[in-house]
Amino acid sequence: VGFTLIKLDRALLTAAKLETIELQYGPDETVYEHGARAQFVYVVDEGALVRLRLLSTSRSSTSEFLFPGEGFGFEIDRNHRDTVQTLKPSKLFAARKEDLLNAATTDRGLAKLLLSAAVGAVLVAEEQSHRLRTMAATEHIALFLIEMERRQSVSRKIDLPMTRYHLADYLGVTIETVSRVLNVLQEEGVIQCLDVRHRQIIIRDKRRLQRLASDASDFDYWRKRNGRKHTTTSQDSDLCRSS
Amino acid sequence: VGFTLIKLDRALLTAAKLETIELQYGPDETVYEHGARAQFVYVVDEGALVRLRLLSTSRSSTSEFLFPGEGFGFEIDRNHRDTVQTLKPSKLFAARKEDLLNAATTDRGLAKLLLSAAVGAVLVAEEQSHRLRTMAATEHIALFLIEMERRQSVSRKIDLPMTRYHLADYLGVTIETVSRVLNVLQEEGVIQCLDVRHRQIIIRDKRRLQRLASDASDFDYWRKRNGRKHTTTSQDSDLCRSS
DNA sequence: CGTGTAGTTGATGCTCCTCAATTTTTGTGG
DNA sequence: CCACAAAAATTGAGGAGCATCAACTACACG
């Protein structure tokens, strides 16, 4: 799954042949904030970023994470509705939104690409809604790990550049739950954590992880405390082999 | 909030000046199914519909409800990814997707409208994700009622044409929870149900409902069972008067 | 070496789901 | 119009799943 407030990507900006500016950021810097003028659109070249909403009183809500090749920042209105921050040192390409829109009015192929990008972003956002409605914490985290592996293409090793807070806000659970689930996944040998902060992970049993992503009802992080709940000895009920 | 897989609406189709077909449906009929060829885009003229995904094993997941003036059915790919069904007798206008796209290539204003519609759909879908992440059942249902009132413009009286199943799948809770919450809202005098099936509702205390939509921690449907939990006498904590 | 931040771990119980029984409504044929 | 069955909605008991709060550990950075 790619992403974003209109799913721009590197291919789109290349197709548009726009003048681009190269931007370098350190860790934990803000690219733009909620309310800022939306003059540019961006594509990630290196690094990792997070797109979020600042909420009134309580904590923020993470909309998505951004990796190389993925774009963000396109708005129809004059101002940004979200905030984007770097998670580690990052390199971006920025192009003027006006230039992109102008190019789209003359180049029909580009206009169609732009529309496809927007429709793609709707599909991704609706998929996320669907997951939040139906998936339990363990399933959700398992699926997240699988997608992180796909998006980072550095085979098998996953780098989680975000904090537990970002991760928890994105998945709709608490940081404690994320911590516990990752811990049990490691104890069970499904994943292996390389560093102390558990931000580098290797998937050891991808099949199992995929099964957990579609149904984790026989696998929960409190199992060790309570003992099992389903004693039906169905440790591999073959019904969910969808993906 | 309007909606949809690219937020088409009546204004957009009018602007496009396309040839449209008028369609009449009875209750519980299917407009199109998942996988069907996506040849047309639609706008609701009368009635109410539901857009959903059919899931593999378990029950379906409701993406949104559609009311007069709202559009649906736009796809970039050749096939529909969702299913749309009527909730009651409905009248639709349909236009050829090809005609719309062709019109957009010659009319730049229309192309921009189309793009705006798509970006608007992203915003709505992300808002929905945000709610599913952060809101509790009572808050979610309260907000749903408020939005239904806004969208139906027939002042104060809300018509809920969907079943409890659709409602529950849309909000990410069970039908029992929906039933219980509506019941307590009625007992508390916040709403009043006109018919036996609780499908016609009048909002009696909109302020209270708005407060519940942003924080229902001092109001829950099991309060009568357990007694209160927060005895802090903060019955109107003015901090959230955002909308 | 303290201080701060990120993350873990444990105890407790709220929130809501699950399952089952019941009631109400709708639809159908006599 | 009235049985009858099927569907929709309500209601209750009980407990699963996860949040909350608090204490704790480990590293990072002056």
Coordinates of C-alpha atoms (C1' of nucleotides) in Angstrom, one line a residue:
Chain A
V1 CA 0.0 0.0 0.0
G2 CA 1.3 3.4 -0.9
F3 CA -0.5 6.4 0.6
T4 CA -1.3 10.0 1.0
L5 CA -3.4 13.0 0.9
I6 CA -3.7 12.5 -2.8
K7 CA -1.3 9.6 -3.5
L8 CA 1.4 11.5 -5.3
D9 CA 4.6 9.6 -5.9
R10 CA 7.9 10.0 -7.6
A11 CA 6.6 8.7 -10.9
L12 CA 4.0 11.5 -11.0
L13 CA 6.5 14.3 -10.3
T14 CA 8.8 12.8 -12.9
A15 CA 6.0 12.7 -15.5
A16 CA 5.2 16.3 -14.8
K17 CA 8.8 17.4 -15.5
L18 CA 8.5 20.2 -13.0
E19 CA 11.3 22.3 -11.5
T20 CA 12.0 20.8 -8.1
I21 CA 13.8 22.0 -5.1
E22 CA 15.9 19.6 -3.0
L23 CA 15.3 19.8 0.8
Q24 CA 17.4 18.3 3.6
Y25 CA 16.0 17.8 7.1
G26 CA 17.4 16.5 10.3
P27 CA 15.4 14.3 12.7
D28 CA 12.2 15.6 14.3
E29 CA 11.9 18.6 12.1
T30 CA 8.6 20.0 10.8
V31 CA 8.1 20.2 7.0
Y32 CA 4.9 22.1 7.4
E33 CA 2.3 22.6 10.0
H34 CA -1.5 22.6 10.1
G35 CA -2.7 26.0 8.7
A36 CA 0.4 26.8 6.8
R37 CA 0.0 28.0 3.2
A38 CA 0.0 25.0 0.8
Q39 CA 2.4 26.2 -1.9
F40 CA 4.4 23.0 -2.5
V41 CA 3.9 19.3 -3.0
Y42 CA 6.6 16.9 -1.8
V43 CA 8.1 13.6 -2.6
V44 CA 10.3 11.6 -0.2
D45 CA 13.7 10.7 -1.6
E46 CA 15.4 9.4 1.5
G47 CA 14.4 9.1 5.1
A48 CA 11.0 8.6 6.8
L49 CA 8.3 11.0 7.9
V50 CA 5.0 11.0 9.7
R51 CA 1.8 12.9 8.8
L52 CA -0.5 13.7 11.6
R53 CA -3.3 15.9 13.0
L54 CA -2.9 18.0 16.0
L55 CA -5.9 17.6 18.2
S56 CA -7.5 20.2 20.4
T57 CA -7.0 18.8 23.9
S58 CA -5.7 15.3 23.9
R59 CA -2.9 13.7 22.0
S60 CA -2.4 13.8 18.2
S61 CA -3.6 11.3 15.7
T62 CA -1.2 9.8 13.1
S63 CA -2.6 9.6 9.6
E64 CA 0.2 7.8 7.9
F65 CA 3.9 7.2 7.6
L66 CA 5.9 8.3 4.5
F67 CA 8.8 6.5 2.9
P68 CA 11.0 7.0 -0.2
G69 CA 9.0 7.3 -3.4
E70 CA 5.8 8.5 -1.6
G71 CA 4.4 11.9 -1.9
F72 CA 2.4 14.3 0.2
G73 CA 1.3 17.8 0.7
F74 CA -1.2 18.2 -2.1
E75 CA -4.2 20.4 -1.1
I76 CA -7.1 21.9 -3.0
D77 CA -7.5 24.6 -0.4
R78 CA -5.0 27.3 0.3
N79 CA -3.9 25.8 3.6
H80 CA -2.6 22.5 4.8
R81 CA -4.9 20.5 7.1
D82 CA -2.3 18.2 8.4
T83 CA 1.3 18.4 9.8
V84 CA 4.3 16.6 8.5
Q85 CA 7.4 15.9 10.5
T86 CA 10.6 13.9 9.9
L87 CA 11.3 10.8 11.9
K88 CA 15.0 10.7 10.9
P89 CA 17.2 12.8 8.6
S90 CA 15.4 13.0 5.3
K91 CA 15.7 14.3 1.8
L92 CA 12.7 15.6 -0.1
F93 CA 11.9 17.1 -3.5
A94 CA 9.4 19.9 -3.5
A95 CA 7.6 21.3 -6.5
R96 CA 5.2 24.3 -6.7
K97 CA 1.6 23.2 -6.5
E98 CA 0.7 25.8 -9.0
D99 CA 3.2 24.4 -11.5
L100 CA 1.7 21.0 -11.1
L101 CA -1.8 22.2 -11.6
N102 CA -0.7 24.2 -14.6
A103 CA 1.1 21.3 -16.1
A104 CA -2.1 19.2 -15.6
T105 CA -4.2 21.6 -17.6
T106 CA -2.0 21.4 -20.6
D107 CA -1.0 17.7 -20.3
R108 CA -4.0 15.4 -20.4
G109 CA -2.1 12.4 -19.4
L110 CA -0.8 14.1 -16.3
A111 CA -4.3 15.3 -15.4
K112 CA -5.4 11.7 -15.5
L113 CA -2.4 10.6 -13.4
L114 CA -3.3 13.2 -10.8
L115 CA -6.9 12.0 -10.7
S116 CA -5.8 8.4 -10.4
A117 CA -3.5 9.4 -7.5
A118 CA -6.4 11.0 -5.7
V119 CA -8.7 8.1 -6.2
G120 CA -5.9 5.8 -5.0
A121 CA -5.7 7.8 -1.9
V122 CA -9.4 7.3 -1.2
L123 CA -9.0 3.6 -1.6
V124 CA -6.2 3.5 0.9
A125 CA -8.0 5.7 3.4
E126 CA -11.1 3.5 3.2
E127 CA -9.0 0.4 3.6
Q128 CA -7.6 1.9 6.8
S129 CA -11.2 2.6 8.0
H130 CA -12.1 -0.9 7.3
R131 CA -9.2 -2.2 9.3
L132 CA -9.9 0.0 12.3
R133 CA -13.5 -1.2 12.3
T134 CA -12.9 -4.9 12.1
M135 CA -9.4 -5.8 13.2
A136 CA -8.2 -6.6 16.7
A137 CA -4.9 -5.3 18.1
T138 CA -2.7 -8.3 17.4
E139 CA -4.1 -8.7 13.8
H140 CA -3.6 -5.0 13.2
I141 CA 0.0 -5.0 14.4
A142 CA 0.8 -8.1 12.4
L143 CA -0.5 -6.6 9.3
F144 CA 1.4 -3.4 9.9
L145 CA 4.7 -5.3 10.2
I146 CA 3.9 -7.1 6.9
E147 CA 3.2 -3.9 5.1
M148 CA 6.3 -2.2 6.5
E149 CA 8.4 -5.0 5.1
R150 CA 6.8 -4.6 1.7
R151 CA 7.3 -0.9 1.6
Q152 CA 10.9 -0.9 2.7
S153 CA 12.1 -3.6 0.2
V154 CA 15.2 -4.2 2.3
S155 CA 14.4 -7.8 2.5
R156 CA 13.2 -9.2 5.8
K157 CA 14.7 -6.5 8.0
I158 CA 12.2 -3.9 9.0
D159 CA 13.2 -0.5 10.3
L160 CA 10.6 1.2 12.5
P161 CA 11.7 4.8 12.6
M162 CA 8.7 5.9 14.5
T163 CA 8.1 6.1 18.2
R164 CA 5.6 3.9 20.0
Y165 CA 3.4 6.9 20.4
H166 CA 3.2 7.4 16.6
L167 CA 2.6 3.7 16.1
A168 CA -0.1 3.5 18.7
D169 CA -1.9 6.5 17.4
Y170 CA -1.8 5.2 13.9
L171 CA -3.2 1.8 14.9
G172 CA -5.7 3.1 17.3
V173 CA -4.3 1.3 20.4
T174 CA -2.2 2.4 23.4
I175 CA 1.6 2.3 23.5
E176 CA 1.4 -0.4 26.2
T177 CA -0.5 -2.7 23.9
V178 CA 1.9 -2.2 21.1
S179 CA 4.7 -3.1 23.5
R180 CA 3.1 -6.2 24.8
V181 CA 2.1 -7.5 21.4
L182 CA 5.6 -7.1 20.0
N183 CA 7.0 -8.7 23.0
V184 CA 4.8 -11.8 22.7
L185 CA 5.5 -12.0 18.9
Q186 CA 9.1 -12.1 19.8
E187 CA 8.7 -14.7 22.5
E188 CA 6.8 -16.9 20.1
G189 CA 9.6 -16.6 17.6
V190 CA 7.5 -14.9 15.0
I191 CA 9.7 -11.8 14.9
Q192 CA 13.1 -11.0 16.3
C193 CA 14.2 -7.6 17.6
L194 CA 17.7 -6.6 16.8
D195 CA 18.3 -3.5 18.9
V196 CA 17.3 -2.6 22.5
R197 CA 14.6 -0.2 21.5
H198 CA 12.9 -2.8 19.3
R199 CA 13.0 -0.5 16.3
Q200 CA 14.8 -3.0 14.0
I201 CA 12.9 -6.2 13.5
I202 CA 13.3 -9.3 11.4
I203 CA 10.4 -11.5 10.5
R204 CA 11.2 -15.1 11.3
D205 CA 7.9 -16.8 10.5
K206 CA 6.1 -14.8 7.8
R207 CA 3.4 -17.4 7.2
R208 CA 2.4 -17.3 10.9
L209 CA 2.4 -13.5 10.8
Q210 CA 0.2 -13.5 7.8
R211 CA -2.2 -15.9 9.5
L212 CA -2.2 -13.7 12.6
A213 CA -3.0 -10.7 10.4
S214 CA -6.2 -12.3 9.2
D215 CA -7.2 -14.0 12.5
A216 CA -5.4 -13.8 15.8
S217 CA -8.2 -15.2 17.9
D218 CA -6.0 -18.2 19.0
F219 CA -3.1 -15.9 19.8
D220 CA -3.2 -13.2 22.3
Y221 CA -0.7 -11.4 24.3
W222 CA -2.3 -12.3 27.6
R223 CA -2.5 -15.9 26.9
K224 CA 0.5 -16.7 29.1
R225 CA -1.3 -15.0 32.0
N226 CA -4.7 -16.7 31.7
G227 CA -4.1 -19.9 29.9
R228 CA -5.9 -20.5 26.6
K229 CA -9.5 -19.7 26.1
H230 CA -10.3 -21.9 23.1
T231 CA -9.4 -25.4 24.0
T232 CA -10.6 -26.7 20.7
T233 CA -7.1 -27.7 19.6
S234 CA -7.5 -25.9 16.4
Q235 CA -4.0 -24.5 16.1
D236 CA -4.1 -24.2 12.3
S237 CA -7.7 -23.9 11.3
D238 CA -7.2 -23.5 7.5
L239 CA -10.2 -21.3 6.9
C240 CA -8.3 -18.1 6.4
R241 CA -5.7 -18.3 3.7
S242 CA -7.0 -15.4 1.7
S243 CA -3.9 -13.3 0.8
Chain B
V1 CA -20.0 16.0 5.6
G2 CA -20.8 14.7 2.1
F3 CA -19.0 11.6 0.9
T4 CA -18.0 9.0 -1.5
L5 CA -15.5 7.1 -3.6
I6 CA -14.6 10.4 -5.2
K7 CA -17.1 12.8 -3.8
L8 CA -19.2 13.4 -6.8
D9 CA -22.3 15.4 -6.3
R10 CA -25.3 16.8 -8.2
A11 CA -23.4 20.1 -8.8
L12 CA -20.6 18.2 -10.6
L13 CA -22.9 16.3 -12.9
T14 CA -24.8 19.5 -13.7
A15 CA -21.6 21.3 -14.5
A16 CA -20.6 18.6 -16.8
K17 CA -23.8 18.9 -18.8
L18 CA -23.8 15.2 -19.6
E19 CA -26.5 13.0 -20.9
T20 CA -28.1 11.3 -17.9
I21 CA -30.3 8.3 -17.5
E22 CA -33.0 8.3 -14.8
L23 CA -33.2 5.1 -12.8
Q24 CA -35.8 3.9 -10.3
Y25 CA -35.2 1.3 -7.7
G26 CA -37.4 -0.4 -5.1
P27 CA -36.1 -1.2 -1.6
D28 CA -33.2 -3.5 -1.0
E29 CA -32.2 -3.6 -4.7
T30 CA -28.6 -3.7 -5.9
V31 CA -27.3 -0.9 -8.1
Y32 CA -24.1 -2.6 -8.8
E33 CA -21.9 -5.3 -7.2
H34 CA -18.3 -5.8 -6.5
G35 CA -16.5 -6.7 -9.7
A36 CA -19.1 -5.4 -12.1
R37 CA -17.9 -3.2 -14.9
A38 CA -17.7 0.4 -13.9
Q39 CA -19.4 2.1 -16.8
F40 CA -21.5 4.7 -15.0
V41 CA -21.3 7.2 -12.3
Y42 CA -24.4 8.0 -10.2
V43 CA -26.0 10.8 -8.2
V44 CA -28.9 10.2 -5.8
D45 CA -32.0 12.2 -6.5
E46 CA -34.4 10.6 -4.0
G47 CA -34.1 7.8 -1.5
A48 CA -31.2 6.4 0.5
L49 CA -28.5 3.9 -0.3
V50 CA -25.6 2.1 1.4
R51 CA -22.2 1.4 0.0
L52 CA -20.4 -1.6 1.4
R53 CA -17.7 -4.2 0.9
L54 CA -18.5 -7.9 0.9
L55 CA -16.0 -9.7 3.1
S56 CA -14.8 -13.2 2.5
T57 CA -16.0 -15.1 5.5
S58 CA -17.6 -12.9 8.1
R59 CA -20.1 -10.1 7.7
S60 CA -19.9 -7.1 5.4
S61 CA -18.4 -3.7 6.2
T62 CA -20.4 -0.6 5.5
S63 CA -18.4 2.2 3.9
E64 CA -21.0 5.0 3.8
F65 CA -24.6 5.9 3.4
L66 CA -25.8 7.9 0.4
F67 CA -28.5 10.6 0.4
P68 CA -30.0 12.9 -2.2
G69 CA -27.4 15.1 -3.9
E70 CA -24.6 12.8 -3.2
G71 CA -22.8 10.8 -5.9
F72 CA -21.0 7.5 -6.1
G73 CA -19.6 4.9 -8.5
F74 CA -16.6 6.6 -9.9
E75 CA -13.7 4.3 -10.4
I76 CA -10.3 4.6 -12.2
D77 CA -10.1 0.9 -12.9
R78 CA -12.5 -1.0 -15.1
N79 CA -14.4 -2.6 -12.3
H80 CA -16.2 -1.6 -9.2
R81 CA -14.6 -2.4 -5.8
D82 CA -17.7 -1.9 -3.7
T83 CA -21.3 -2.7 -3.8
V84 CA -24.2 -0.3 -3.6
Q85 CA -27.7 -1.2 -2.5
T86 CA -30.9 0.8 -1.9
L87 CA -32.3 1.1 1.6
K88 CA -35.7 2.3 0.4
P89 CA -37.2 3.2 -3.0
S90 CA -34.8 5.5 -4.7
K91 CA -34.3 7.5 -7.9
L92 CA -30.9 8.0 -9.4
F93 CA -29.3 9.8 -12.3
A94 CA -26.6 7.9 -14.1
A95 CA -24.0 9.2 -16.6
R96 CA -21.4 7.4 -18.6
K97 CA -18.0 7.5 -16.9
E98 CA -16.4 7.9 -20.3
D99 CA -18.5 10.9 -21.0
L100 CA -17.4 12.5 -17.7
L101 CA -13.8 11.9 -18.4
N102 CA -14.0 13.2 -21.9
A103 CA -15.8 16.3 -20.8
A104 CA -13.0 16.8 -18.2
T105 CA -10.3 16.7 -20.8
T106 CA -11.9 19.6 -22.8
D107 CA -13.3 21.6 -19.9
R108 CA -10.5 22.6 -17.5
G109 CA -12.9 23.9 -14.9
L110 CA -14.6 20.5 -14.8
A111 CA -11.3 18.7 -14.5
K112 CA -10.5 20.9 -11.5
L113 CA -13.9 20.1 -10.0
L114 CA -13.3 16.4 -10.5
L115 CA -10.0 16.6 -8.7
S116 CA -11.5 18.6 -5.9
A117 CA -14.2 16.0 -5.5
A118 CA -11.5 13.3 -5.2
V119 CA -9.5 15.2 -2.7
G120 CA -12.6 15.9 -0.7
A121 CA -13.3 12.2 -0.6
V122 CA -9.9 11.6 0.9
L123 CA -10.5 14.1 3.6
V124 CA -13.8 12.5 4.5
A125 CA -12.3 9.0 4.6
E126 CA -9.4 10.2 6.8
E127 CA -11.8 11.9 9.1
Q128 CA -13.7 8.6 9.4
S129 CA -10.4 6.8 10.2
H130 CA -9.6 9.4 12.8
R131 CA -13.0 8.8 14.5
L132 CA -12.7 5.1 14.5
R133 CA -9.3 5.4 16.2
T134 CA -10.3 7.8 18.9
M135 CA -14.0 7.8 19.6
A136 CA -15.9 5.6 22.0
A137 CA -19.2 4.0 21.1
T138 CA -21.5 6.6 22.6
E139 CA -19.5 9.5 21.2
H140 CA -19.5 7.9 17.8
I141 CA -23.2 7.3 17.8
A142 CA -24.0 10.8 19.0
L143 CA -21.9 12.3 16.2
F144 CA -23.6 10.1 13.7
L145 CA -27.0 11.4 14.7
I146 CA -25.8 15.0 14.5
E147 CA -24.5 14.4 11.0
M148 CA -27.6 12.6 9.9
E149 CA -29.6 15.6 10.9
R150 CA -27.4 18.0 8.9
R151 CA -27.5 15.8 5.8
Q152 CA -31.2 15.4 5.8
S153 CA -32.1 19.1 6.3
V154 CA -35.7 18.1 7.3
S155 CA -35.3 20.0 10.5
R156 CA -34.9 18.1 13.7
K157 CA -36.5 14.9 12.5
I158 CA -34.0 12.2 11.5
D159 CA -34.9 9.3 9.4
L160 CA -32.7 6.3 9.8
P161 CA -33.4 4.1 6.7
M162 CA -30.7 1.6 7.5
T163 CA -30.8 -1.5 9.6
R164 CA -29.0 -1.9 12.9
Y165 CA -26.6 -4.2 11.0
H166 CA -25.6 -1.5 8.6
L167 CA -25.3 1.1 11.3
A168 CA -23.2 -1.1 13.5
D169 CA -20.9 -2.1 10.7
Y170 CA -20.4 1.5 9.8
L171 CA -19.6 2.6 13.3
G172 CA -17.4 -0.4 14.1
V173 CA -19.6 -1.7 17.0
T174 CA -22.1 -4.4 17.5
I175 CA -25.9 -4.1 16.9
E176 CA -26.5 -4.7 20.6
T177 CA -24.3 -1.7 21.5
V178 CA -26.2 0.5 19.0
S179 CA -29.5 -0.6 20.5
R180 CA -28.4 0.0 24.1
V181 CA -26.9 3.4 23.4
L182 CA -30.0 4.6 21.5
N183 CA -32.1 3.3 24.3
V184 CA -30.2 5.2 27.0
L185 CA -30.2 8.4 24.9
Q186 CA -33.9 8.1 24.8
E187 CA -34.3 7.4 28.5
E188 CA -32.2 10.5 29.2
G189 CA -34.4 12.6 27.0
V190 CA -31.6 13.5 24.6
I191 CA -33.5 12.0 21.7
Q192 CA -37.1 10.7 21.1
C193 CA -38.0 7.8 19.0
L194 CA -41.1 8.2 17.0
D195 CA -41.8 4.8 15.6
V196 CA -41.5 1.3 17.1
R197 CA -38.4 0.3 15.2
H198 CA -36.5 3.5 16.3
R199 CA -35.9 4.5 12.7
Q200 CA -37.4 7.9 13.1
I201 CA -35.8 10.1 15.7
I202 CA -36.1 13.6 17.0
I203 CA -33.3 15.4 18.7
R204 CA -34.6 16.9 21.9
D205 CA -31.4 18.2 23.4
K206 CA -28.9 19.0 20.7
R207 CA -26.4 20.8 23.0
R208 CA -26.2 17.7 25.1
L209 CA -25.8 15.5 22.1
Q210 CA -23.0 17.7 20.8
R211 CA -21.2 17.5 24.1
L212 CA -21.6 13.7 24.1
A213 CA -20.1 13.6 20.6
S214 CA -16.9 15.1 21.9
D215 CA -16.7 13.5 25.3
A216 CA -19.1 10.9 26.6
S217 CA -17.0 9.8 29.5
D218 CA -19.6 11.0 32.0
F219 CA -22.4 9.3 30.1
D220 CA -22.5 5.6 29.3
Y221 CA -25.1 3.1 28.7
W222 CA -24.3 0.9 31.6
R223 CA -24.3 3.8 34.1
K224 CA -27.6 2.7 35.5
R225 CA -26.2 -0.7 36.2
N226 CA -22.9 0.3 37.9
G227 CA -23.5 3.8 39.2
R228 CA -21.3 6.6 38.1
K229 CA -17.5 6.4 37.9
H230 CA -16.4 10.0 37.7
T231 CA -17.9 11.9 40.7
T232 CA -16.1 15.1 39.7
T233 CA -19.4 17.0 39.1
S234 CA -18.0 18.3 35.8
Q235 CA -21.3 18.2 33.9
D236 CA -20.4 20.9 31.5
S237 CA -16.7 21.1 31.0
D238 CA -16.6 23.9 28.4
L239 CA -13.3 22.8 26.8
C240 CA -14.7 21.3 23.7
R241 CA -17.0 23.6 21.8
S242 CA -15.2 23.2 18.5
S243 CA -17.8 22.7 15.8
Chain C
dC1 C1' 26.2 11.1 37.2
dG2 C1' 21.8 13.1 37.6
dT3 C1' 17.9 14.2 34.3
dG4 C1' 14.9 13.3 30.7
dT5 C1' 12.9 10.5 27.2
dA6 C1' 11.5 6.0 25.3
dG7 C1' 10.0 1.8 26.3
dT8 C1' 8.6 -2.2 29.4
dT9 C1' 5.9 -4.6 32.8
dG10 C1' 2.2 -5.5 36.2
dA11 C1' -2.3 -4.9 38.6
dT12 C1' -6.8 -3.5 38.0
dG13 C1' -11.1 -2.9 36.0
dC14 C1' -13.8 -0.3 32.4
dT15 C1' -15.9 -0.8 27.9
dC16 C1' -17.9 -3.4 24.9
dC17 C1' -18.4 -8.0 22.7
dT18 C1' -20.3 -12.7 22.8
dC19 C1' -23.9 -15.7 23.4
dA20 C1' -28.5 -16.8 24.4
dA21 C1' -33.2 -15.8 25.3
dT22 C1' -37.0 -13.0 24.4
dT23 C1' -39.9 -9.6 22.2
dT24 C1' -41.4 -7.1 18.3
dT25 C1' -42.2 -6.5 13.4
dT26 C1' -42.6 -8.0 8.8
dG27 C1' -43.9 -10.9 5.4
dT28 C1' -46.8 -15.0 3.7
dG29 C1' -50.4 -18.1 2.9
dG30 C1' -54.7 -19.8 4.4
Chain D
dC1 C1' -58.2 -11.0 9.1
dC2 C1' -55.5 -14.2 11.6
dA3 C1' -51.9 -17.9 12.3
dC4 C1' -47.3 -18.8 11.3
dA5 C1' -42.6 -18.3 10.3
dA6 C1' -38.7 -15.4 9.4
dA7 C1' -36.4 -11.3 10.2
dA8 C1' -35.2 -7.3 13.1
dA9 C1' -34.4 -5.5 17.4
dT10 C1' -34.1 -5.6 22.4
dT11 C1' -32.4 -7.3 26.8
dG12 C1' -29.5 -9.6 30.1
dA13 C1' -25.5 -12.2 32.1
dG14 C1' -20.8 -12.9 31.9
dG15 C1' -16.4 -12.4 30.5
dA16 C1' -12.7 -11.1 26.7
dG17 C1' -9.9 -7.4 25.1
dC18 C1' -7.7 -3.7 25.9
dA19 C1' -7.1 0.9 28.4
dT20 C1' -5.5 3.2 32.5
dC21 C1' -2.5 4.1 36.0
dA22 C1' 1.8 3.5 38.2
dA23 C1' 6.2 1.8 38.9
dC24 C1' 10.1 0.4 36.7
dT25 C1' 14.3 -0.1 33.4
dA26 C1' 17.5 1.3 29.9
dC27 C1' 19.6 4.3 27.2
dA28 C1' 21.0 9.3 25.6
dC29 C1' 22.8 13.6 26.6
dG30 C1' 24.6 17.1 28.6

